[in-house]
Amino acid sequence: MPNYTQDRLSAIDAALLLIDHQAGIMQLVHDYGPAEFRSNVLALAKVGLAFGLPTILSSSYETGPNGPIIPELLALFPDAPVIRRPGQISAWDNSDFVDAVKATGRRKLIMAGVTTDVCLAFPAMQAAAEGYQVYGVIDASGAHDFATQSMAVQRLVAHGVTPVTWLMVAAELQRDWREPTAEATARVFHEHLLNYGMLIDGHAASQGGAA
Amino acid sequence: MPNYTQDRLSAIDAALLLIDHQAGIMQLVHDYGPAEFRSNVLALAKVGLAFGLPTILSSSYETGPNGPIIPELLALFPDAPVIRRPGQISAWDNSDFVDAVKATGRRKLIMAGVTTDVCLAFPAMQAAAEGYQVYGVIDASGAHDFATQSMAVQRLVAHGVTPVTWLMVAAELQRDWREPTAEATARVFHEHLLNYGMLIDGHAASQGGAA
Amino acid sequence: MPNYTQDRLSAIDAALLLIDHQAGIMQLVHDYGPAEFRSNVLALAKVGLAFGLPTILSSSYETGPNGPIIPELLALFPDAPVIRRPGQISAWDNSDFVDAVKATGRRKLIMAGVTTDVCLAFPAMQAAAEGYQVYGVIDASGAHDFATQSMAVQRLVAHGVTPVTWLMVAAELQRDWREPTAEATARVFHEHLLNYGMLIDGHAASQGGAA
Amino acid sequence: MPNYTQDRLSAIDAALLLIDHQAGIMQLVHDYGPAEFRSNVLALAKVGLAFGLPTILSSSYETGPNGPIIPELLALFPDAPVIRRPGQISAWDNSDFVDAVKATGRRKLIMAGVTTDVCLAFPAMQAAAEGYQVYGVIDASGAHDFATQSMAVQRLVAHGVTPVTWLMVAAELQRDWREPTAEATARVFHEHLLNYGMLIDGHAASQGGAA
Amino acid sequence: MPNYTQDRLSAIDAALLLIDHQAGIMQLVHDYGPAEFRSNVLALAKVGLAFGLPTILSSSYETGPNGPIIPELLALFPDAPVIRRPGQISAWDNSDFVDAVKATGRRKLIMAGVTTDVCLAFPAMQAAAEGYQVYGVIDASGAHDFATQSMAVQRLVAHGVTPVTWLMVAAELQRDWREPTAEATARVFHEHLLNYGMLIDGHAASQGGAA
Amino acid sequence: MPNYTQDRLSAIDAALLLIDHQAGIMQLVHDYGPAEFRSNVLALAKVGLAFGLPTILSSSYETGPNGPIIPELLALFPDAPVIRRPGQISAWDNSDFVDAVKATGRRKLIMAGVTTDVCLAFPAMQAAAEGYQVYGVIDASGAHDFATQSMAVQRLVAHGVTPVTWLMVAAELQRDWREPTAEATARVFHEHLLNYGMLIDGHAASQGGAA
Amino acid sequence: MPNYTQDRLSAIDAALLLIDHQAGIMQLVHDYGPAEFRSNVLALAKVGLAFGLPTILSSSYETGPNGPIIPELLALFPDAPVIRRPGQISAWDNSDFVDAVKATGRRKLIMAGVTTDVCLAFPAMQAAAEGYQVYGVIDASGAHDFATQSMAVQRLVAHGVTPVTWLMVAAELQRDWREPTAEATARVFHEHLLNYGMLIDGHAASQGGAA
Amino acid sequence: MPNYTQDRLSAIDAALLLIDHQAGIMQLVHDYGPAEFRSNVLALAKVGLAFGLPTILSSSYETGPNGPIIPELLALFPDAPVIRRPGQISAWDNSDFVDAVKATGRRKLIMAGVTTDVCLAFPAMQAAAEGYQVYGVIDASGAHDFATQSMAVQRLVAHGVTPVTWLMVAAELQRDWREPTAEATARVFHEHLLNYGMLIDGHAASQGGAA
C-alpha cells in the first residue's frame, strides 16, 4: 500500500509534463465545460511556474487537424522544451520526450494530456512501469464524457498512477502558506479557483485594501 | 406577438446594465460552473465595449458581506457610472440608477444581475413595465440552481422580458461579419466562446499564421 | 401582460398559506434534497413571521398516513389558524380555509403546498380564478421529480399564478435593506440561504465581531 | 484484505477530527447542496457528542479569506481543543494537532475536512501511513464537484482510508438500538436524516403522542 | 386565461383515451425508467376504472414492429373499444376513433399516447382544435428524452392542451376523500404512488391492522 | 391560439432550410452527443428527400474557422441551392437566401440551424415576422448546453415559432403509413430512430425475412 | 485475484438474504425511482423462488417507525424464516439470523438490505470476514443518493464483497436457457426486466401467439 | 501490479470478440444514447478490420426475442465465424466459441458484449480466469444505466479485466500515425469520433482539398 507521507510531492522532486493541449484535440473534451477546462489547464501550468518545476510540453501533428498548442499555454513557457512528435500517439514512445524527462532528474511526474484516456493514460502507465511516481491531473486532461473519465481513472489507479486535480497538486506542493511560494500560489487561486478568489477579494475589501 | 425584425438590437439603440457582480453575492451562483460564469460575465462586458454600448454598473452594500464588484469587471469600465445603492434590492428602485439609464436615451436594455431571480428579475420586470424592451442575459446573471433559473426565466417571459445568453447578444449586435466591429467581436469569441476560439486558432495555424 | 411595478408584493397586501407540510406527504418530495426542502419550508415560514404576514396552515387527514404537520413548522405559528380538512384534497374546497383567507383581507396570496402539482396547484389555480394574485412558492412545495415540477409550473403560469422561490418572496417583501425588517430578514438569510449566511459570518469575523 | 468484524468502530476506540469547516472555505463545496452539506456536518458533530468521542477541531487562517469556523459547529464543542494552524495546509503537518490526536489515545480516526481532496485527504493519508485506521466522512467534507469527490475517494481507498458518510458512522457506533446512546442517536436522525425523522414524527402521531 | 374552477375534471364529464401503449413502440420511451413508466401507465388506466370513465384504446400496426398492446393494460379493459388503426399515425385521423370519442358524449379528454411528441401530441392538438378540453398525461406517454418531452409540453401548452401526470388526474377526479371512490383511488395510490403506499402500509401496521 | 388541424405540415406546403451545418461551427454543439446530433441532422435531411421538399442549404464563412458543410449532408443534396453568405449571421439577412425561399412558393418553413440560439433563432423569428409558419427543428440545430436550448425554445415560442424534433416533422408529413412515402420514411426510421430500427429488424427476422 | 470460473453462483450453493425491506426504511431510498426500486426487490425475490434458494428475511423494529416488511415481498415467502431483530442494526449481530444462515449450509450469500451503506454493508462485510462469498445486490438495496451508493460499493469491494444487480444474479444462476428453470426465469424477466418483457410480448405476437 | 509497457495491445497478439449485438437485446442499453451506442459498436468493429484482428461473433437465441445480430455489424464480417449459442448465457460456456478463440492463437482478447454486466462480464471474467489478458470495451457493450455500468466495471477490474473504450483500443493498436494502418484508423475516426472527424474535414478544407 502506498505511503503518502513518504511519497508527497515537493518542488524539488517533481516535473510537469503537458501533453497535447492543442486547439484541435481539445474539441474532444466534453467532461468539463470549456471555460472550466481552459481554466484548469492554465492553473496547472501556473502552478508549475510558481514552484519552478521543470516543465516539458509535447504535441502531435500540429500542422494537421490536431492544431497548434493553445497560445495562452505556450506563452507561459517560452523556454520549455516542446517535443513535437512526428507520429507517436503516446509521448512516452518518443525518445526525445523520454530523454527530456530523464534530463530533469526528477522521479515524480505530474502529467496532463488531452484526452485522459489516451494521451494522458498511455504515457502515464508507461512511466509508472519504469518506476516513476506518476500523478495524472484529470481535470487538466479532459475526456469524451464522465463515463470515459471514470474508466480511465480506474485503469490508471490499477497501474499505480495517482489521479489528482490541479488544486491537489498546488496544495501538496505549497504545503504551508508561510513558504515563499505562497504569494504566487495565492495568485493562481485568485485567478483559477474562483470561489476562493472571490473570498480573497471580499476579504481584502473588508480590510480596506485591494485584493 | 413580438416582431423580431422590428425589435432587433443594434448598437445604436441599446444600453448595457451590469448589476451586483460582486465577490460576495457571486458565491450564490450554482447553475453555472465558476469559470463558465466568470467567462460569461466578462464576455458580456466586452461585447458592450466592442459595440460602444452605454454601460452602467451597480452594486449593493459593497462594504458588507456582498463584497466589491469583481475587479476584472470593474477594470473594463473605468469611466462607466457605478451606482452604489445604499439599500435598495432592485436597482430600479434607485433613482440614480434609473436616471443614469434615462440619460443614455436608449430604449433597449441588456441587463444582467446576480442573481437571476432577484437582482436581474426585479429591475428587468420594472423596466419592462415602463415600456423598455428588456433582454435578460441569463448566463451572465446566475442562480441558485437550474430549477430557480427555469422559474425565473418563465416569470421574465410572462412579463415581456426576453431571455438571452451573452452570445445571442453578441451575434444580434454584430449581425454581419463585414461590419467594422467584427474584429473586436471575434476577439471576444476567441477569449470566451472557447470552442470557437480554438477553431480560430486551428484555422490560423493551418494558414501558416498566428491566431 | 402583467405589470410588475403595480403588482409587487408588500407586507401590507399579502397573506401566507402553508398547506400540507405533513410528515407523511413530505416523503413524496424528490425534486429537492430532504435538507434543502426542509430549509426552504422553514425559511418561507420565517419570512412570513419577519413581515408579520397573516398566515394560515392547513393539513389533511393528519391521523392517517399523511401524518402530522412537521413540528418545527407548527411551532413557529402557535397562534395561526390551522385548518384541518376532513377530506378535501384542495384546501380551496374547504370553506373554513377560504373564509380564513378572506378574513385576512389580503388579495395577494403567497402559497406553498406539498406536493406542487396537487396541493399547491389546485388551490392556487382556484384562488387565481377568483381574482386573487397568487404566488406559488415552488421550492417550498416539492414534487415527485423535476419533470413534474416543470409541468406544474407551466400549468400554473398558464392560469396566471406566478412561480417563485422563498428567496424571491423575501427579497420582494424586503425591497430595501434600510427598512426595519432588515435584521429579521438577514437572520433568515443567515440560517437558510447558507452561502449568504457564510458571507455574513466571514464579514463579521473580518470586522472583529461575531456574526 | 481488511476484516470488518475486527475493525468495527466503537465509541471507546475512536476520535473525531473536524477540519476547516470555515465560512470561507465552505463556499468551495459544490458536490452537495448547501443545506444538505450543513446538515451533514452538524449531524456528524452531534454523533460525536452522542457517543462522547474525543473531538478535535482545526482551522486555518481564520482571520483571512478562509473565515471563521461556522458558529453552529463551534458552539457544539465549547471545550474541545481548536487547533488554529498558522500556515500548514494539512492538519497533520501541525504538531499541536498530532499531539492532540495522540493525547486521545485512540487509534481509529473519524475525519472530515473541507475540502475532501485536500483538507481531508492529506491528513487522512498521513494518519493512515502512521498506522491509524482512518474513516473519511465524505459527505461532511465536500468537494468542488462529483468528479473531484470520486477521484479523492479512489485515492483515499488506495491509501487504506475507508470512505463513509455520517450515517454509516452513526450506525456503526450505535450498533444496537437497545444501547443507552439510542435516544441521542435517534435525536440526530430526527434532526438530520430527515426522511427518517418524518417516520418518527408520523409514528409518534399514530400512537397518539408527540415525536 | 383558463379558469380552473370552471374547468375542473369530474368523473361525469371526462373520457380516457389510451393510445399506442404497444410492446414495440414503448421501447422508444427513455425519459422515464421502464418500471416507472409501466407503473404510470397502469396507474392512469386504473384511475379510469376507479371513476368509471368511458375509455377507448387504440393501436397502430400491431402485427408489425409496433407490437401488441401490452397485455397488462389490455386485460384491464376487456370491454373497452380498441381502435386498431390501419395506418393513421394520429388516432384523430381515424374516423372510428373520433366516432368512439363522440359516442362518449364527453367534452373533456384525458389522453396518453406513446410517444408524447407524436402519438399524444397530434390527436391532442386536433381534439383541442375541435373545442375539446384536453389533458395530456405526460408521464403515461413517454418520449425519447427529457428535451423532447419539454419541447412537446411547450407545443401542447401553446395549443391549449393541459400537461398533467396521472396523479394530478387522480387527485382532480377524487377531489374529496369522503367520496365513494376513495377506496378505489387509495388502492391505486397503494400500488403505484409507492412512497404513499408505504405510508399506508406503515400507518396500518401502527394501528395494528393490515394495509 | 394556433389551430393544429389547420396548420399541419404536408409535403405540398413546406420547404426545408438547413443552415450552417459546418464542420467548425458544429464543434459548439454540446446539448446532444456528437453521434446523436449527426444522426438527427442526417435524418431531417433524408426526411426532406423522402417527401421531395424543396430544400435550401446555407453556410457562412466556409473558408474560415466555420469550416465546410459536413460532406455527408452536402452529398445528399447535389442539386439544392447552397447559399454561401459573405458575412450575414442570420441567413434571413441574405437576400439570395430569402429569394430562394420565396422561389419555393412554400409558406411553411422547416428550419434547422447551428446553433439553435443564433443561426436557427434569428432567421426563424424573422421568417415568422413576415408571416411564414415556422418549425424550428431543435434536435437538428444544437446548442451550447441544455439551458441555452431551453431559453432559445422559449424565445422561439414567444415569437410564434413551433419547436419540433426531426421525428415530429417526419410523422407529421407521413401522417398515414399507407401513403406512398411510407417505405422511404421507414428507411429513415431504420437508420436514425434506432430503437425503432431494431424493432423492424427483429420483426423481419421473426417473419423469416431480412429487414 | 478472484477466479470467476471457480466462484460462479449456482442454485445449489447459494442462499438469499433479504434485510429490512420495510415500508418505513424504504422511504430513505433515493438512488432509484420508487417503481424501479420496488421492481428490483421483487425481481430478486422471485429469482430466489425460481431457483429454490434457501431464503431468510429480516426486519428491525417493525412496530416503530421502520414499519412492516412490505406486504408484496412477505407474501412471496410464506414459509421463510423472518428474523425480527430486537435492536441490532446489522443482521449479522443477531445470532438467530446467523444461525439461520448456517442452517442453510450454503457458503455463497446473495444479500440485499435497505439501505446499501448500512443494512447491506455491515452484515455483508461481516459475512465476508467469516469466509462466506458474498454478493451485494445494490439495486435491490437502495441508498440516499448515488454518491452514497458509490462509496458503499467501493467499501464493499475493498472487503471482498461482489457488487451485483438482480439481473446479474438471475443470469449467473440460469447460465443456460435449456435448464429447467428457464421458464420461471423468463417469467421474472417478463415482469421486471420490462424492456426484455416487451421483446417477449412482441415476439410472441409476431408468432401468432400470446406472450 | 500490471505493467502497461509489457502488456500493450498490438495487432499481432489480439483477437476481437463481439457478443450479442442483437436487435432485441440492444433495446436494454440505456447508458448511452442509441446513436452513440450504435456508433461505438461499429467503430470497434471497423478497428478490428483496420488492424486485421481475428474476429469472432456470437449470438444467442436469434430466432426468439433476442433478435438477429444487427445487419450493419454482420455485413462488416462476411467471413468471420458466428457462434450461435443454443442456450448458454455466457459465450465462454459454449465450447465452439472457446475453440474459435483458441484457434486464433491470440492471448489478448478485446471483448464487447450486450449487456456489460452479463454478456460481457461473464465470459470476460472466465477468460481472465484462464489466463487471457482481457479488455472489456464498455462503450460498445451497454448497460441498463450508469450505476450498473459502474458496478460492472468495478467487478471486472477486481477480476483483472481492463475496462476500455473503442477509442482506447484504436489508439493503443495504432500507436504511431506513421504506421501503415493510419489511413484506415483515420477513416474510423472520421466516421465515428465525430468531433475529430470534423477537425479532419475543417483542416482538409483549409488546405483546399476534400476530407
Short mmCIF file of N, CA and C in Angstrom, two decimals, chain A residues 1-8 32 36 40 135-139 146 149-150 153-154 157 162-165 167-178 193-197 199-200 203 207, chain D residues 23-28 30 60-66 86-90 92-93 115 117-118 121-123 125-127 129-130 144-148 150-152 154-155 157-161:
data_model
loop_
_atom_site.label_atom_id
_atom_site.label_comp_id
_atom_site.label_asym_id
_atom_site.label_seq_id
_atom_site.Cartn_x
_atom_site.Cartn_y
_atom_site.Cartn_z
N MET A 1 0.84 -1.21 0.00
CA MET A 1 0.00 0.00 0.00
C MET A 1 0.87 1.25 0.00
N PRO A 2 0.53 2.23 -0.85
CA PRO A 2 1.39 3.42 -0.91
C PRO A 2 1.38 4.17 0.42
N ASN A 3 2.45 4.86 0.69
CA ASN A 3 2.61 5.61 1.93
C ASN A 3 2.70 7.09 1.57
N TYR A 4 1.63 7.81 1.87
CA TYR A 4 1.55 9.20 1.41
C TYR A 4 2.66 10.05 2.01
N THR A 5 2.94 9.81 3.28
CA THR A 5 3.93 10.67 3.94
C THR A 5 5.28 10.59 3.25
N GLN A 6 5.64 9.38 2.82
CA GLN A 6 6.91 9.25 2.10
C GLN A 6 6.83 9.78 0.67
N ASP A 7 5.65 9.71 0.11
CA ASP A 7 5.53 9.97 -1.33
C ASP A 7 5.25 11.43 -1.68
N ARG A 8 4.95 12.23 -0.69
CA ARG A 8 4.43 13.56 -1.02
C ARG A 8 5.30 14.33 -2.00
N TYR A 32 -15.75 18.39 -18.97
CA TYR A 32 -15.72 19.67 -18.27
C TYR A 32 -16.21 20.73 -19.27
N GLU A 36 -14.25 25.95 -17.81
CA GLU A 36 -13.67 25.23 -16.67
C GLU A 36 -12.40 24.52 -17.09
N ASN A 40 -8.60 25.14 -15.81
CA ASN A 40 -7.83 24.08 -15.14
C ASN A 40 -6.44 23.92 -15.75
N TYR A 135 1.54 11.26 -11.26
CA TYR A 135 0.28 11.91 -10.88
C TYR A 135 -0.43 12.32 -12.15
N GLY A 136 -1.60 11.78 -12.39
CA GLY A 136 -2.38 12.16 -13.58
C GLY A 136 -3.38 13.25 -13.21
N VAL A 137 -3.24 14.40 -13.81
CA VAL A 137 -4.10 15.53 -13.45
C VAL A 137 -5.36 15.47 -14.33
N ILE A 138 -6.38 14.87 -13.77
CA ILE A 138 -7.56 14.50 -14.56
C ILE A 138 -8.32 15.73 -15.06
N ASP A 139 -8.44 16.76 -14.25
CA ASP A 139 -9.25 17.91 -14.67
C ASP A 139 -8.47 18.85 -15.59
N PHE A 146 -18.11 11.69 -18.82
CA PHE A 146 -17.72 11.30 -17.47
C PHE A 146 -17.46 9.79 -17.37
N GLN A 149 -13.99 9.22 -18.42
CA GLN A 149 -13.09 9.69 -17.36
C GLN A 149 -12.99 8.65 -16.26
N SER A 150 -14.15 8.17 -15.84
CA SER A 150 -14.20 7.23 -14.73
C SER A 150 -13.47 5.93 -15.06
N VAL A 153 -9.71 6.66 -15.07
CA VAL A 153 -9.18 6.81 -13.72
C VAL A 153 -8.99 5.44 -13.08
N GLN A 154 -9.95 4.54 -13.27
CA GLN A 154 -9.81 3.21 -12.68
C GLN A 154 -8.63 2.45 -13.29
N VAL A 157 -5.45 3.98 -11.79
CA VAL A 157 -5.24 3.54 -10.42
C VAL A 157 -4.71 2.11 -10.40
N THR A 162 -1.56 7.97 -9.65
CA THR A 162 -2.43 8.67 -8.71
C THR A 162 -3.27 9.72 -9.43
N PRO A 163 -4.60 9.62 -9.36
CA PRO A 163 -5.43 10.64 -10.02
C PRO A 163 -5.56 11.87 -9.12
N VAL A 164 -5.32 13.03 -9.67
CA VAL A 164 -5.41 14.28 -8.90
C VAL A 164 -6.08 15.37 -9.74
N THR A 165 -6.40 16.47 -9.09
CA THR A 165 -6.80 17.69 -9.80
C THR A 165 -5.65 18.70 -9.66
N LEU A 167 -5.73 21.43 -8.26
CA LEU A 167 -5.75 22.00 -6.92
C LEU A 167 -5.02 21.10 -5.92
N MET A 168 -5.20 19.79 -6.07
CA MET A 168 -4.47 18.88 -5.18
C MET A 168 -2.97 19.04 -5.38
N VAL A 169 -2.56 19.18 -6.62
CA VAL A 169 -1.12 19.38 -6.90
C VAL A 169 -0.63 20.66 -6.23
N ALA A 170 -1.39 21.73 -6.41
CA ALA A 170 -0.97 23.03 -5.85
C ALA A 170 -0.86 22.96 -4.33
N ALA A 171 -1.86 22.36 -3.71
CA ALA A 171 -1.87 22.33 -2.25
C ALA A 171 -0.77 21.41 -1.72
N GLU A 172 -0.52 20.33 -2.45
CA GLU A 172 0.51 19.39 -2.00
C GLU A 172 1.91 20.00 -2.11
N LEU A 173 2.09 20.80 -3.14
CA LEU A 173 3.37 21.48 -3.30
C LEU A 173 3.53 22.63 -2.32
N GLN A 174 2.46 23.36 -2.09
CA GLN A 174 2.56 24.53 -1.22
C GLN A 174 2.77 24.11 0.23
N ARG A 175 1.99 23.19 0.67
CA ARG A 175 2.10 22.56 1.99
C ARG A 175 1.95 23.52 3.18
N ASP A 176 2.57 24.67 3.09
CA ASP A 176 2.48 25.61 4.21
C ASP A 176 2.43 27.02 3.62
N TRP A 177 1.43 27.79 4.07
CA TRP A 177 1.26 29.13 3.49
C TRP A 177 2.34 30.10 3.94
N ARG A 178 3.23 29.67 4.80
CA ARG A 178 4.34 30.54 5.20
C ARG A 178 5.57 30.34 4.32
N LEU A 193 -9.19 29.39 -9.00
CA LEU A 193 -10.09 28.76 -8.02
C LEU A 193 -11.04 29.88 -7.62
N LEU A 194 -11.99 30.14 -8.52
CA LEU A 194 -12.65 31.45 -8.47
C LEU A 194 -13.47 31.67 -7.22
N ASN A 195 -14.07 30.60 -6.68
CA ASN A 195 -14.79 30.82 -5.43
C ASN A 195 -13.84 31.26 -4.33
N TYR A 196 -12.62 30.75 -4.38
CA TYR A 196 -11.63 31.20 -3.40
C TYR A 196 -11.14 32.61 -3.74
N GLY A 197 -10.96 32.84 -5.02
CA GLY A 197 -10.54 34.18 -5.43
C GLY A 197 -11.50 35.26 -4.95
N LEU A 199 -13.33 35.06 -2.30
CA LEU A 199 -13.11 35.23 -0.86
C LEU A 199 -11.94 36.19 -0.61
N ILE A 200 -10.89 36.03 -1.41
CA ILE A 200 -9.73 36.93 -1.28
C ILE A 200 -10.17 38.38 -1.56
N HIS A 203 -12.36 39.65 1.25
CA HIS A 203 -11.63 39.91 2.48
C HIS A 203 -10.77 41.16 2.36
N GLN A 207 -10.98 44.72 4.52
CA GLN A 207 -9.83 45.27 5.24
C GLN A 207 -9.44 46.63 4.70
N ALA D 23 -16.30 29.39 7.31
CA ALA D 23 -17.30 30.10 6.50
C ALA D 23 -16.78 30.45 5.11
N GLY D 24 -15.47 30.69 4.98
CA GLY D 24 -14.94 30.98 3.66
C GLY D 24 -14.77 29.71 2.84
N ILE D 25 -13.99 28.80 3.36
CA ILE D 25 -13.65 27.59 2.59
C ILE D 25 -14.89 26.81 2.16
N MET D 26 -15.91 26.83 3.00
CA MET D 26 -17.11 26.06 2.67
C MET D 26 -17.83 26.58 1.42
N GLN D 27 -17.49 27.81 0.99
CA GLN D 27 -18.05 28.28 -0.29
C GLN D 27 -17.56 27.42 -1.47
N LEU D 28 -16.49 26.67 -1.28
CA LEU D 28 -15.96 25.85 -2.37
C LEU D 28 -16.73 24.55 -2.57
N HIS D 30 -19.34 22.23 -3.72
CA HIS D 30 -20.42 22.20 -4.71
C HIS D 30 -20.90 20.79 -5.02
N SER D 60 -7.72 26.95 9.58
CA SER D 60 -6.52 27.57 9.00
C SER D 60 -6.84 29.00 8.63
N TYR D 61 -6.03 29.89 9.03
CA TYR D 61 -6.06 31.26 8.54
C TYR D 61 -7.46 31.88 8.70
N GLU D 62 -7.96 31.77 9.94
CA GLU D 62 -9.34 32.23 10.16
C GLU D 62 -9.52 33.73 9.98
N THR D 63 -8.46 34.46 10.21
CA THR D 63 -8.60 35.92 10.08
C THR D 63 -8.48 36.37 8.64
N GLY D 64 -8.17 35.44 7.73
CA GLY D 64 -8.08 35.79 6.32
C GLY D 64 -9.33 35.33 5.58
N PRO D 65 -9.18 35.10 4.30
CA PRO D 65 -10.35 34.73 3.50
C PRO D 65 -10.98 33.40 3.89
N ASN D 66 -10.26 32.54 4.56
CA ASN D 66 -10.83 31.24 4.92
C ASN D 66 -12.00 31.38 5.89
N PRO D 86 -1.14 27.91 11.87
CA PRO D 86 -0.58 29.18 11.38
C PRO D 86 -0.30 29.16 9.87
N GLY D 87 -0.31 28.01 9.23
CA GLY D 87 0.01 28.02 7.81
C GLY D 87 -0.06 26.66 7.15
N GLN D 88 0.02 25.60 7.93
CA GLN D 88 0.04 24.26 7.33
C GLN D 88 -1.30 23.96 6.65
N ILE D 89 -1.22 23.48 5.44
CA ILE D 89 -2.44 23.09 4.73
C ILE D 89 -2.97 21.79 5.31
N SER D 90 -2.11 20.82 5.52
CA SER D 90 -2.54 19.57 6.14
C SER D 90 -2.48 19.70 7.66
N TRP D 92 -2.23 17.48 9.67
CA TRP D 92 -1.26 16.51 10.19
C TRP D 92 0.17 17.05 10.17
N ASP D 93 0.37 18.14 9.46
CA ASP D 93 1.70 18.77 9.47
C ASP D 93 1.86 19.69 10.68
N THR D 115 -11.65 21.00 1.88
CA THR D 115 -12.42 20.14 1.03
C THR D 115 -11.85 18.71 1.07
N ASP D 117 -10.67 16.69 -1.12
CA ASP D 117 -9.47 16.32 -1.86
C ASP D 117 -8.19 16.85 -1.22
N VAL D 118 -8.32 17.84 -0.35
CA VAL D 118 -7.12 18.44 0.24
C VAL D 118 -7.15 18.32 1.77
N ALA D 121 -8.08 14.75 2.62
CA ALA D 121 -7.24 13.70 2.04
C ALA D 121 -5.82 13.72 2.59
N PHE D 122 -5.22 14.88 2.71
CA PHE D 122 -3.82 14.90 3.12
C PHE D 122 -3.64 14.33 4.54
N PRO D 123 -4.30 14.90 5.56
CA PRO D 123 -4.09 14.32 6.89
C PRO D 123 -4.60 12.89 7.00
N MET D 125 -4.46 10.54 4.73
CA MET D 125 -3.44 9.64 4.19
C MET D 125 -2.20 9.61 5.08
N GLN D 126 -1.89 10.75 5.68
CA GLN D 126 -0.74 10.76 6.60
C GLN D 126 -1.02 9.90 7.83
N ALA D 127 -2.20 10.05 8.40
CA ALA D 127 -2.55 9.27 9.58
C ALA D 127 -2.54 7.78 9.26
N ALA D 129 -0.75 6.40 7.04
CA ALA D 129 0.65 6.00 6.88
C ALA D 129 1.31 5.75 8.24
N GLU D 130 0.77 6.37 9.27
CA GLU D 130 1.32 6.14 10.61
C GLU D 130 0.60 5.02 11.35
N HIS D 144 -15.33 20.20 -4.88
CA HIS D 144 -15.67 21.15 -5.94
C HIS D 144 -16.77 20.62 -6.85
N ASP D 145 -16.74 19.31 -7.10
CA ASP D 145 -17.77 18.69 -7.93
C ASP D 145 -17.70 17.18 -7.69
N PHE D 146 -18.63 16.42 -8.29
CA PHE D 146 -18.66 15.00 -8.03
C PHE D 146 -17.42 14.28 -8.58
N ALA D 147 -16.91 14.74 -9.72
CA ALA D 147 -15.72 14.11 -10.28
C ALA D 147 -14.55 14.21 -9.31
N THR D 148 -14.40 15.36 -8.68
CA THR D 148 -13.32 15.53 -7.70
C THR D 148 -13.55 14.64 -6.49
N SER D 150 -15.09 11.83 -6.47
CA SER D 150 -14.85 10.45 -6.90
C SER D 150 -13.35 10.14 -6.97
N MET D 151 -12.59 11.07 -7.54
CA MET D 151 -11.13 10.90 -7.59
C MET D 151 -10.53 10.82 -6.19
N ALA D 152 -10.98 11.73 -5.32
CA ALA D 152 -10.42 11.76 -3.97
C ALA D 152 -10.75 10.47 -3.23
N GLN D 154 -11.19 7.54 -4.53
CA GLN D 154 -10.34 6.47 -5.05
C GLN D 154 -8.91 6.58 -4.50
N ARG D 155 -8.44 7.81 -4.40
CA ARG D 155 -7.10 7.99 -3.85
C ARG D 155 -7.07 7.56 -2.37
N VAL D 157 -9.05 5.39 -0.84
CA VAL D 157 -9.15 3.93 -0.76
C VAL D 157 -7.79 3.29 -1.05
N ALA D 158 -7.10 3.80 -2.06
CA ALA D 158 -5.80 3.23 -2.41
C ALA D 158 -4.79 3.40 -1.28
N HIS D 159 -5.01 4.37 -0.40
CA HIS D 159 -4.11 4.58 0.74
C HIS D 159 -4.67 3.98 2.02
N GLY D 160 -5.71 3.17 1.91
CA GLY D 160 -6.19 2.46 3.09
C GLY D 160 -7.18 3.22 3.95
N VAL D 161 -7.64 4.35 3.46
CA VAL D 161 -8.65 5.11 4.20
C VAL D 161 -10.03 4.63 3.78
#
